[in-house]
PDB file of C-alpha atoms and ligand atoms in Angstrom:
ATOM      1  CA  MET U 731      -6.833  23.433   6.166  1.00 61.00           C
ATOM      2  CA  THR U 732      -7.698  20.009   7.640  1.00 73.00           C
ATOM      3  CA  PHE U 733      -7.576  19.674  11.407  1.00 76.00           C
ATOM      4  CA  ASN U 734      -4.244  18.298  12.606  1.00 77.00           C
ATOM      5  CA  ALA U 735      -5.124  16.667  15.950  1.00 77.00           C
ATOM      6  CA  SER U 736      -1.639  15.216  16.335  1.00 75.00           C
ATOM      7  CA  LEU U 737      -0.055  18.684  16.497  1.00 74.00           C
ATOM      8  CA  HIS U 738      -2.212  19.717  19.464  1.00 74.00           C
ATOM      9  CA  ALA U 739      -1.959  16.299  21.055  1.00 69.00           C
ATOM     10  CA  HIS U 740       1.848  16.327  21.033  1.00 70.00           C
ATOM     11  CA  SER U 741       2.288  19.909  22.161  1.00 73.00           C
ATOM     12  CA  ASP U 742       3.128  19.082  25.789  1.00 76.00           C
ATOM     13  CA  HIS U 743       5.408  16.059  25.661  1.00 79.00           C
ATOM     14  CA  PRO U 744       9.212  15.819  25.312  1.00 83.00           C
ATOM     15  CA  VAL U 745       8.924  13.841  22.035  1.00 93.00           C
ATOM     16  CA  ALA U 746       6.051  12.210  20.151  1.00 92.00           C
ATOM     17  CA  ALA U 747       6.724   8.812  21.728  1.00 95.00           C
ATOM     18  CA  PRO U 748       6.309   7.305  25.222  1.00 97.00           C
ATOM     19  CA  LEU U 749       9.654   8.503  26.544  1.00 97.00           C
ATOM     20  CA  SER U 750      10.305  10.660  29.584  1.00 97.00           C
ATOM     21  CA  GLU U 751      12.453  13.761  29.436  1.00 95.00           C
ATOM     22  CA  ALA U 752      15.308  11.975  31.220  1.00 96.00           C
ATOM     23  CA  ASN U 753      15.218   8.892  29.000  1.00 97.00           C
ATOM     24  CA  THR U 754      15.015  10.951  25.795  1.00 97.00           C
ATOM     25  CA  GLU U 755      18.072  12.871  26.965  1.00 96.00           C
ATOM     26  CA  ARG U 756      19.935   9.696  27.924  1.00 97.00           C
ATOM     27  CA  LEU U 757      19.274   7.991  24.578  1.00 98.00           C
ATOM     28  CA  LEU U 758      20.415  11.050  22.679  1.00 97.00           C
ATOM     29  CA  ARG U 759      23.602  11.376  24.691  1.00 96.00           C
ATOM     30  CA  ARG U 760      24.381   7.684  24.193  1.00 97.00           C
ATOM     31  CA  ALA U 761      23.975   8.148  20.448  1.00 98.00           C
ATOM     32  CA  VAL U 762      26.002  11.335  20.168  1.00 97.00           C
ATOM     33  CA  GLN U 763      28.717  10.664  22.764  1.00 91.00           C
ATOM     34  CA  GLY U 764      32.296  10.984  21.590  1.00 92.00           C
ATOM     35  CA  ARG U 765      31.441  12.839  18.371  1.00 96.00           C
ATOM     36  CA  THR U 766      32.834  16.347  18.062  1.00 93.00           C
ATOM     37  CA  ARG U 767      30.743  17.568  15.102  1.00 96.00           C
ATOM     38  CA  PRO U 768      27.792  15.201  14.982  1.00 98.00           C
ATOM     39  CA  ARG U 769      25.494  15.227  11.963  1.00 98.00           C
ATOM     40  CA  LEU U 770      22.012  13.979  12.757  1.00 98.00           C
ATOM     41  CA  LEU U 771      19.161  12.929  10.505  1.00 98.00           C
ATOM     42  CA  ASP U 772      15.633  12.374  11.832  1.00 98.00           C
ATOM     43  CA  LEU U 773      13.352  10.396   9.504  1.00 98.00           C
ATOM     44  CA  GLY U 774       9.773  11.272  10.464  1.00 98.00           C
ATOM     45  CA  CYS U 775      10.945  14.162  12.649  1.00 98.00           C
ATOM     46  CA  GLY U 776       7.498  15.667  13.333  1.00 96.00           C
ATOM     47  CA  ARG U 777       7.939  18.921  15.242  1.00 95.00           C
ATOM     48  CA  GLY U 778      11.675  18.275  15.450  1.00 97.00           C
ATOM     49  CA  ALA U 779      11.858  17.646  19.198  1.00 96.00           C
ATOM     50  CA  TRP U 780      14.832  15.249  19.030  1.00 97.00           C
ATOM     51  CA  LEU U 781      16.759  17.603  16.768  1.00 98.00           C
ATOM     52  CA  HIS U 782      16.094  20.732  18.841  1.00 97.00           C
ATOM     53  CA  ARG U 783      17.352  18.877  21.858  1.00 96.00           C
ATOM     54  CA  ALA U 784      20.501  17.710  20.053  1.00 97.00           C
ATOM     55  CA  LEU U 785      21.268  21.107  18.524  1.00 98.00           C
ATOM     56  CA  THR U 786      20.858  22.813  21.902  1.00 97.00           C
ATOM     57  CA  ALA U 787      22.957  20.279  23.828  1.00 96.00           C
ATOM     58  CA  PHE U 788      25.704  19.991  21.199  1.00 96.00           C
ATOM     59  CA  PRO U 789      26.649  23.396  19.757  1.00 96.00           C
ATOM     60  CA  GLN U 790      28.788  21.796  17.016  1.00 97.00           C
ATOM     61  CA  ALA U 791      25.969  19.553  15.812  1.00 98.00           C
ATOM     62  CA  ARG U 792      24.124  19.948  12.521  1.00 98.00           C
ATOM     63  CA  ALA U 793      20.837  18.276  11.785  1.00 98.00           C
ATOM     64  CA  ALA U 794      18.334  17.441   9.080  1.00 98.00           C
ATOM     65  CA  GLY U 795      14.710  16.463   9.564  1.00 98.00           C
ATOM     66  CA  VAL U 796      12.355  14.783   7.103  1.00 98.00           C
ATOM     67  CA  ASP U 797       8.580  14.642   7.398  1.00 98.00           C
ATOM     68  CA  VAL U 798       5.456  14.819   5.243  1.00 98.00           C
ATOM     69  CA  ASP U 799       3.562  17.074   7.672  1.00 96.00           C
ATOM     70  CA  ALA U 800       4.058  20.686   6.548  1.00 97.00           C
ATOM     71  CA  GLN U 801       2.475  22.106   9.723  1.00 94.00           C
ATOM     72  CA  ALA U 802       4.758  20.064  11.956  1.00 95.00           C
ATOM     73  CA  LEU U 803       7.779  21.212   9.946  1.00 97.00           C
ATOM     74  CA  ALA U 804       6.680  24.854  10.233  1.00 96.00           C
ATOM     75  CA  LEU U 805       6.552  24.424  14.025  1.00 94.00           C
ATOM     76  CA  ALA U 806       9.961  22.713  13.945  1.00 97.00           C
ATOM     77  CA  ARG U 807      11.385  25.709  12.086  1.00 98.00           C
ATOM     78  CA  ALA U 808       9.769  28.257  14.440  1.00 96.00           C
ATOM     79  CA  GLU U 809      11.012  26.441  17.544  1.00 95.00           C
ATOM     80  CA  ALA U 810      14.531  26.172  16.091  1.00 97.00           C
ATOM     81  CA  GLU U 811      14.488  29.936  15.511  1.00 97.00           C
ATOM     82  CA  ALA U 812      13.279  30.565  19.059  1.00 96.00           C
ATOM     83  CA  LEU U 813      16.104  28.377  20.379  1.00 96.00           C
ATOM     84  CA  GLY U 814      18.695  30.075  18.160  1.00 97.00           C
ATOM     85  CA  VAL U 815      19.662  26.853  16.357  1.00 98.00           C
ATOM     86  CA  ALA U 816      17.866  27.334  13.017  1.00 98.00           C
ATOM     87  CA  ASP U 817      21.109  27.964  11.107  1.00 98.00           C
ATOM     88  CA  ARG U 818      22.178  24.370  11.884  1.00 98.00           C
ATOM     89  CA  LEU U 819      18.889  22.720  10.957  1.00 98.00           C
ATOM     90  CA  THR U 820      17.625  21.738   7.494  1.00 98.00           C
ATOM     91  CA  LEU U 821      14.067  20.510   7.073  1.00 98.00           C
ATOM     92  CA  HIS U 822      12.752  18.500   4.137  1.00 98.00           C
ATOM     93  CA  GLU U 823       9.066  18.097   3.383  1.00 98.00           C
ATOM     94  CA  THR U 824       9.210  14.749   1.625  1.00 98.00           C
ATOM     95  CA  PRO U 825       8.290  11.099   2.297  1.00 98.00           C
ATOM     96  CA  ALA U 826      11.113   9.625   4.353  1.00 98.00           C
ATOM     97  CA  ALA U 827      11.493   6.642   2.024  1.00 98.00           C
ATOM     98  CA  GLU U 828      12.152   9.012  -0.889  1.00 97.00           C
ATOM     99  CA  PHE U 829      14.649  11.211   0.917  1.00 97.00           C
ATOM    100  CA  ARG U 830      18.094  11.155  -0.702  1.00 94.00           C
ATOM    101  CA  ALA U 831      20.863  12.898   1.175  1.00 92.00           C
ATOM    102  CA  GLY U 832      24.090  14.151  -0.309  1.00 86.00           C
ATOM    103  CA  GLU U 833      26.009  13.051   2.783  1.00 90.00           C
ATOM    104  CA  GLY U 834      26.156  10.395   5.487  1.00 96.00           C
ATOM    105  CA  TYR U 835      24.994  11.031   9.055  1.00 98.00           C
ATOM    106  CA  ASP U 836      26.532  10.062  12.374  1.00 98.00           C
ATOM    107  CA  VAL U 837      23.157   9.577  14.046  1.00 98.00           C
ATOM    108  CA  VAL U 838      20.067   8.486  12.101  1.00 98.00           C
ATOM    109  CA  LEU U 839      16.851   8.621  14.129  1.00 98.00           C
ATOM    110  CA  CYS U 840      13.507   7.074  13.352  1.00 98.00           C
ATOM    111  CA  VAL U 841      11.398   7.029  16.510  1.00 98.00           C
ATOM    112  CA  GLY U 842       7.714   6.193  16.297  1.00 97.00           C
ATOM    113  CA  ALA U 843       7.815   6.582  12.532  1.00 97.00           C
ATOM    114  CA  THR U 844       8.795   3.177  11.131  1.00 97.00           C
ATOM    115  CA  HIS U 845       5.385   3.131   9.384  1.00 95.00           C
ATOM    116  CA  ALA U 846       6.911   5.764   7.049  1.00 97.00           C
ATOM    117  CA  PHE U 847       8.923   2.891   5.552  1.00 98.00           C
ATOM    118  CA  GLY U 848       6.286   0.182   5.906  1.00 95.00           C
ATOM    119  CA  GLY U 849       7.838  -1.344   9.022  1.00 95.00           C
ATOM    120  CA  LEU U 850      11.015  -2.091  10.916  1.00 97.00           C
ATOM    121  CA  PRO U 851      13.060  -4.044   8.300  1.00 97.00           C
ATOM    122  CA  ALA U 852      12.722  -1.338   5.636  1.00 98.00           C
ATOM    123  CA  THR U 853      13.458   1.346   8.245  1.00 98.00           C
ATOM    124  CA  LEU U 854      16.694  -0.405   9.181  1.00 98.00           C
ATOM    125  CA  GLU U 855      17.709  -0.666   5.522  1.00 97.00           C
ATOM    126  CA  ALA U 856      17.085   3.047   5.026  1.00 97.00           C
ATOM    127  CA  ALA U 857      19.005   3.926   8.188  1.00 98.00           C
ATOM    128  CA  ARG U 858      21.975   1.911   6.932  1.00 97.00           C
ATOM    129  CA  ARG U 859      21.995   3.808   3.624  1.00 96.00           C
ATOM    130  CA  HIS U 860      22.103   7.143   5.464  1.00 98.00           C
ATOM    131  CA  LEU U 861      24.771   6.247   8.018  1.00 98.00           C
ATOM    132  CA  ALA U 862      28.310   7.616   7.841  1.00 97.00           C
ATOM    133  CA  PRO U 863      31.084   5.188   8.849  1.00 96.00           C
ATOM    134  CA  GLY U 864      31.009   4.700  12.631  1.00 96.00           C
ATOM    135  CA  GLY U 865      27.470   6.045  12.887  1.00 97.00           C
ATOM    136  CA  VAL U 866      24.542   4.807  14.969  1.00 98.00           C
ATOM    137  CA  ALA U 867      20.827   4.489  14.369  1.00 98.00           C
ATOM    138  CA  VAL U 868      18.229   5.296  17.032  1.00 98.00           C
ATOM    139  CA  VAL U 869      15.055   3.382  16.251  1.00 98.00           C
ATOM    140  CA  GLY U 870      11.887   3.443  18.341  1.00 98.00           C
ATOM    141  CA  GLU U 871       9.367   0.722  17.610  1.00 98.00           C
ATOM    142  CA  GLY U 872       6.253  -0.822  19.106  1.00 97.00           C
ATOM    143  CA  PHE U 873       6.095  -4.401  20.378  1.00 98.00           C
ATOM    144  CA  TRP U 874       3.526  -6.598  22.094  1.00 98.00           C
ATOM    145  CA  GLU U 875       3.893  -6.635  25.872  1.00 97.00           C
ATOM    146  CA  ARG U 876       1.188  -9.323  25.807  1.00 96.00           C
ATOM    147  CA  GLU U 877      -0.977 -10.940  23.162  1.00 96.00           C
ATOM    148  CA  PRO U 878      -3.357  -8.368  21.649  1.00 96.00           C
ATOM    149  CA  ASP U 879      -7.014  -9.333  21.384  1.00 93.00           C
ATOM    150  CA  ALA U 880      -9.106  -8.617  18.309  1.00 92.00           C
ATOM    151  CA  ALA U 881     -10.621  -5.432  19.787  1.00 88.00           C
ATOM    152  CA  THR U 882      -7.173  -4.028  20.568  1.00 92.00           C
ATOM    153  CA  LEU U 883      -5.937  -4.767  17.055  1.00 93.00           C
ATOM    154  CA  ARG U 884      -9.010  -3.060  15.632  1.00 89.00           C
ATOM    155  CA  GLU U 885      -8.511  -0.035  17.854  1.00 85.00           C
ATOM    156  CA  LEU U 886      -4.854   0.307  16.836  1.00 89.00           C
ATOM    157  CA  GLY U 887      -5.500  -0.460  13.172  1.00 89.00           C
ATOM    158  CA  SER U 888      -2.769  -3.115  13.529  1.00 92.00           C
ATOM    159  CA  THR U 889      -2.339  -6.765  12.743  1.00 94.00           C
ATOM    160  CA  ARG U 890      -0.845  -9.310  15.166  1.00 95.00           C
ATOM    161  CA  GLU U 891       2.060  -9.686  12.715  1.00 94.00           C
ATOM    162  CA  GLU U 892       2.876  -5.992  12.617  1.00 93.00           C
ATOM    163  CA  PHE U 893       4.883  -6.340  15.831  1.00 96.00           C
ATOM    164  CA  GLY U 894       6.597  -9.130  17.721  1.00 96.00           C
ATOM    165  CA  ASP U 895       7.181  -9.385  21.449  1.00 98.00           C
ATOM    166  CA  LEU U 896      10.267  -7.634  22.793  1.00 98.00           C
ATOM    167  CA  ALA U 897      12.592 -10.582  22.200  1.00 98.00           C
ATOM    168  CA  ALA U 898      11.295 -11.095  18.660  1.00 98.00           C
ATOM    169  CA  THR U 899      11.638  -7.376  17.917  1.00 98.00           C
ATOM    170  CA  VAL U 900      15.261  -7.337  19.032  1.00 98.00           C
ATOM    171  CA  ALA U 901      15.857 -10.578  17.088  1.00 98.00           C
ATOM    172  CA  ARG U 902      14.505  -8.908  13.922  1.00 97.00           C
ATOM    173  CA  VAL U 903      17.044  -6.152  14.439  1.00 98.00           C
ATOM    174  CA  THR U 904      20.028  -8.412  15.065  1.00 98.00           C
ATOM    175  CA  GLU U 905      19.073 -10.691  12.151  1.00 97.00           C
ATOM    176  CA  ALA U 906      19.105  -7.598   9.930  1.00 97.00           C
ATOM    177  CA  GLY U 907      22.780  -7.100  10.850  1.00 97.00           C
ATOM    178  CA  TRP U 908      22.590  -4.596  13.684  1.00 98.00           C
ATOM    179  CA  ALA U 909      23.947  -4.711  17.224  1.00 98.00           C
ATOM    180  CA  PRO U 910      22.099  -2.896  20.020  1.00 98.00           C
ATOM    181  CA  VAL U 911      24.631  -0.837  21.980  1.00 97.00           C
ATOM    182  CA  HIS U 912      21.968   0.674  24.208  1.00 97.00           C
ATOM    183  CA  GLY U 913      18.224   0.577  24.538  1.00 97.00           C
ATOM    184  CA  HIS U 914      15.293   1.661  26.589  1.00 98.00           C
ATOM    185  CA  THR U 915      11.991  -0.138  27.105  1.00 98.00           C
ATOM    186  CA  SER U 916       9.283   2.395  27.891  1.00 98.00           C
ATOM    187  CA  THR U 917       7.639   1.799  31.257  1.00 98.00           C
ATOM    188  CA  LEU U 918       3.903   1.750  31.854  1.00 98.00           C
ATOM    189  CA  GLY U 919       4.424   5.061  33.647  1.00 97.00           C
ATOM    190  CA  GLU U 920       5.977   6.599  30.518  1.00 97.00           C
ATOM    191  CA  TRP U 921       3.081   5.279  28.429  1.00 97.00           C
ATOM    192  CA  ASP U 922       0.545   6.711  30.859  1.00 97.00           C
ATOM    193  CA  GLU U 923       2.305  10.066  30.895  1.00 96.00           C
ATOM    194  CA  TYR U 924       2.369  10.076  27.073  1.00 96.00           C
ATOM    195  CA  GLU U 925      -1.293   9.172  26.694  1.00 96.00           C
ATOM    196  CA  TRP U 926      -2.516  11.559  29.400  1.00 96.00           C
ATOM    197  CA  SER U 927      -0.466  14.268  27.731  1.00 94.00           C
ATOM    198  CA  TRP U 928      -1.809  13.345  24.243  1.00 93.00           C
ATOM    199  CA  THR U 929      -5.452  13.287  25.270  1.00 94.00           C
ATOM    200  CA  GLY U 930      -5.095  16.084  27.839  1.00 94.00           C
ATOM    201  CA  SER U 931      -3.448  18.582  25.445  1.00 92.00           C
ATOM    202  CA  LEU U 932      -6.083  17.975  22.812  1.00 93.00           C
ATOM    203  CA  THR U 933      -8.918  18.227  25.355  1.00 95.00           C
ATOM    204  CA  ARG U 934      -7.510  21.446  26.780  1.00 94.00           C
ATOM    205  CA  TRP U 935      -7.196  22.932  23.308  1.00 94.00           C
ATOM    206  CA  ALA U 936     -10.813  22.018  22.497  1.00 94.00           C
ATOM    207  CA  LEU U 937     -12.121  23.535  25.732  1.00 95.00           C
ATOM    208  CA  ASP U 938      -9.994  26.672  25.302  1.00 94.00           C
ATOM    209  CA  HIS U 939     -11.302  27.226  21.749  1.00 93.00           C
ATOM    210  CA  PRO U 940     -15.056  26.672  21.994  1.00 92.00           C
ATOM    211  CA  GLY U 941     -15.687  28.892  18.946  1.00 93.00           C
ATOM    212  CA  ASP U 942     -13.224  27.069  16.707  1.00 92.00           C
ATOM    213  CA  PRO U 943     -14.924  24.975  13.987  1.00 93.00           C
ATOM    214  CA  HIS U 944     -12.679  22.046  14.976  1.00 93.00           C
ATOM    215  CA  SER U 945     -13.236  22.093  18.736  1.00 94.00           C
ATOM    216  CA  THR U 946     -16.053  19.526  18.729  1.00 95.00           C
ATOM    217  CA  GLU U 947     -14.011  17.177  16.578  1.00 94.00           C
ATOM    218  CA  ALA U 948     -10.953  17.706  18.797  1.00 94.00           C
ATOM    219  CA  LEU U 949     -12.901  16.754  21.925  1.00 95.00           C
ATOM    220  CA  ARG U 950     -14.392  13.726  20.166  1.00 95.00           C
ATOM    221  CA  ARG U 951     -10.920  12.590  18.991  1.00 94.00           C
ATOM    222  CA  ALA U 952      -9.415  13.029  22.466  1.00 95.00           C
ATOM    223  CA  THR U 953     -12.232  11.056  24.074  1.00 96.00           C
ATOM    224  CA  ALA U 954     -12.097   8.268  21.485  1.00 93.00           C
ATOM    225  CA  HIS U 955      -8.313   8.023  21.837  1.00 93.00           C
ATOM    226  CA  ARG U 956      -8.509   7.874  25.651  1.00 95.00           C
ATOM    227  CA  ASP U 957     -11.212   5.197  25.518  1.00 93.00           C
ATOM    228  CA  GLY U 958      -9.245   3.156  23.001  1.00 91.00           C
ATOM    229  CA  TRP U 959      -6.143   3.333  25.178  1.00 93.00           C
ATOM    230  CA  LEU U 960      -7.800   2.613  28.556  1.00 94.00           C
ATOM    231  CA  ASN U 961     -10.105  -0.103  27.262  1.00 91.00           C
ATOM    232  CA  GLY U 962      -7.693  -1.566  24.776  1.00 91.00           C
ATOM    233  CA  TYR U 963      -3.947  -1.266  24.254  1.00 94.00           C
ATOM    234  CA  ARG U 964      -2.832  -0.016  27.707  1.00 96.00           C
ATOM    235  CA  GLY U 965      -0.303  -2.579  28.906  1.00 96.00           C
ATOM    236  CA  THR U 966      -0.508  -4.516  25.628  1.00 97.00           C
ATOM    237  CA  LEU U 967       1.382  -2.263  23.236  1.00 97.00           C
ATOM    238  CA  GLY U 968       4.965  -1.667  24.344  1.00 98.00           C
ATOM    239  CA  PHE U 969       7.654   0.604  22.934  1.00 98.00           C
ATOM    240  CA  VAL U 970      11.382   0.069  22.726  1.00 98.00           C
ATOM    241  CA  THR U 971      14.029   2.548  21.577  1.00 98.00           C
ATOM    242  CA  LEU U 972      17.300   1.012  20.469  1.00 98.00           C
ATOM    243  CA  VAL U 973      20.672   2.590  19.779  1.00 98.00           C
ATOM    244  CA  LEU U 974      22.166   0.411  17.039  1.00 98.00           C
ATOM    245  CA  ARG U 975      25.432  -0.078  15.260  1.00 98.00           C
ATOM    246  CA  PRO U 976      25.646  -1.933  11.974  1.00 97.00           C
ATOM    247  CA  VAL U 977      27.627  -5.159  12.235  1.00 96.00           C
ATOM    248  CA  PRO U 978      30.194  -5.307   9.434  1.00 87.00           C
ATOM    249  CA  SER U 979      29.748  -8.246   7.071  1.00 81.00           C
ATOM    250  CA  PRO U 980      32.422 -10.942   7.525  1.00 75.00           C
ATOM    251  CA  GLY U 981      35.511 -10.065   5.518  1.00 68.00           C
ATOM    252  CA  VAL U 982      34.756  -6.333   5.422  1.00 61.00           C
TER     253      VAL U 982
HETATM  254  C1  SAM X1696       4.640   9.652  16.200  1.00 87.92           C
HETATM  255  S1  SAM X1696       5.346  10.928  15.205  1.00 87.92           S
HETATM  256  C2  SAM X1696       7.049  10.837  15.719  1.00 87.92           C
HETATM  257  C3  SAM X1696       7.763  12.152  15.528  1.00 87.92           C
HETATM  258  C4  SAM X1696       9.202  12.201  16.039  1.00 87.92           C
HETATM  259  N1  SAM X1696       9.994  11.107  15.515  1.00 87.92           N
HETATM  260  C5  SAM X1696       9.256  12.204  17.549  1.00 87.92           C
HETATM  261  O1  SAM X1696       9.666  11.174  18.144  1.00 87.92           O
HETATM  262  O2  SAM X1696       8.946  13.244  18.168  1.00 87.92           O
HETATM  263  C6  SAM X1696       5.407  10.178  13.580  1.00 87.92           C
HETATM  264  C7  SAM X1696       5.827  11.155  12.498  1.00 87.92           C
HETATM  265  O3  SAM X1696       6.016  10.412  11.280  1.00 87.92           O
HETATM  266  C8  SAM X1696       5.616  11.255  10.226  1.00 87.92           C
HETATM  267  N2  SAM X1696       5.400  10.458   9.014  1.00 87.92           N
HETATM  268  C9  SAM X1696       4.393   9.594   8.739  1.00 87.92           C
HETATM  269  N3  SAM X1696       4.546   9.079   7.514  1.00 87.92           N
HETATM  270  C10 SAM X1696       5.665   9.620   6.982  1.00 87.92           C
HETATM  271  C11 SAM X1696       6.369   9.477   5.760  1.00 87.92           C
HETATM  272  N4  SAM X1696       5.934   8.647   4.802  1.00 87.92           N
HETATM  273  N5  SAM X1696       7.506  10.177   5.579  1.00 87.92           N
HETATM  274  C12 SAM X1696       7.970  11.031   6.534  1.00 87.92           C
HETATM  275  N6  SAM X1696       7.353  11.201   7.723  1.00 87.92           N
HETATM  276  C13 SAM X1696       6.219  10.521   7.947  1.00 87.92           C
HETATM  277  C14 SAM X1696       4.363  11.929  10.758  1.00 87.92           C
HETATM  278  O4  SAM X1696       4.022  13.080  10.001  1.00 87.92           O
HETATM  279  C15 SAM X1696       4.796  12.227  12.184  1.00 87.92           C
HETATM  280  O5  SAM X1696       5.384  13.499  12.273  1.00 87.92           O
END
């Protein structure tokens, strides 16, 4: 099996995005509030952290998660069983863009996974297709806090055009026919916590498993990631999570 650095790197953080525990909780509650039997769909769910949280907090909720990472989905299943919520969770190992549901969802999440659709506009289109009437989308996307230099773009494997600044990112969303009803811009502190957790978890795993054939690679990946962050995108790449409602077309 190939080494899945991301699984170790994300083992210690509330979700696989630069969001604190409290802000993750707040965004979820804003999305779910007022719904008695919420149905949630997470596109690019990873280890299922958002869905576990929702299923635990809302005993009437049901949820589906979609991801291409079989190991992450296995962990999502195991954690759901440990939490006693597995009977309300369905997991699909399939590319998010190919996922076809037989029902609409009240809350469609895609946080840190818009690349699964090739970017924000296609993610918003997919979210709209999956929404039940009255539903909301929760979309987490990167943006430029300041102009990226060439080294930062190289480090991230991004282009300048991949993201806009915060205002341009929100404009892309509203121009696509969505209204933000809540949002959270990750702070530098949340980013730091996320990156220290990412690199720290992976480093700890490597040092705790010196005999593992992947430990040298794990330490190398953690170091390279930390260097790339500290010398490159720290303070340049931002992250915003928006709770969105579709704006009805005129005359509808
Ligand atoms: C940064 S993680 C975010 C996970 C989760 N949304 C969270 O916030 O905890 C991105 C996830 O997108 C998944 N992903 C990448 N490409 C995908 C695709 N084409 N279809 C479905 N999931 C995909 C990855 O496997 C990974 O689990």
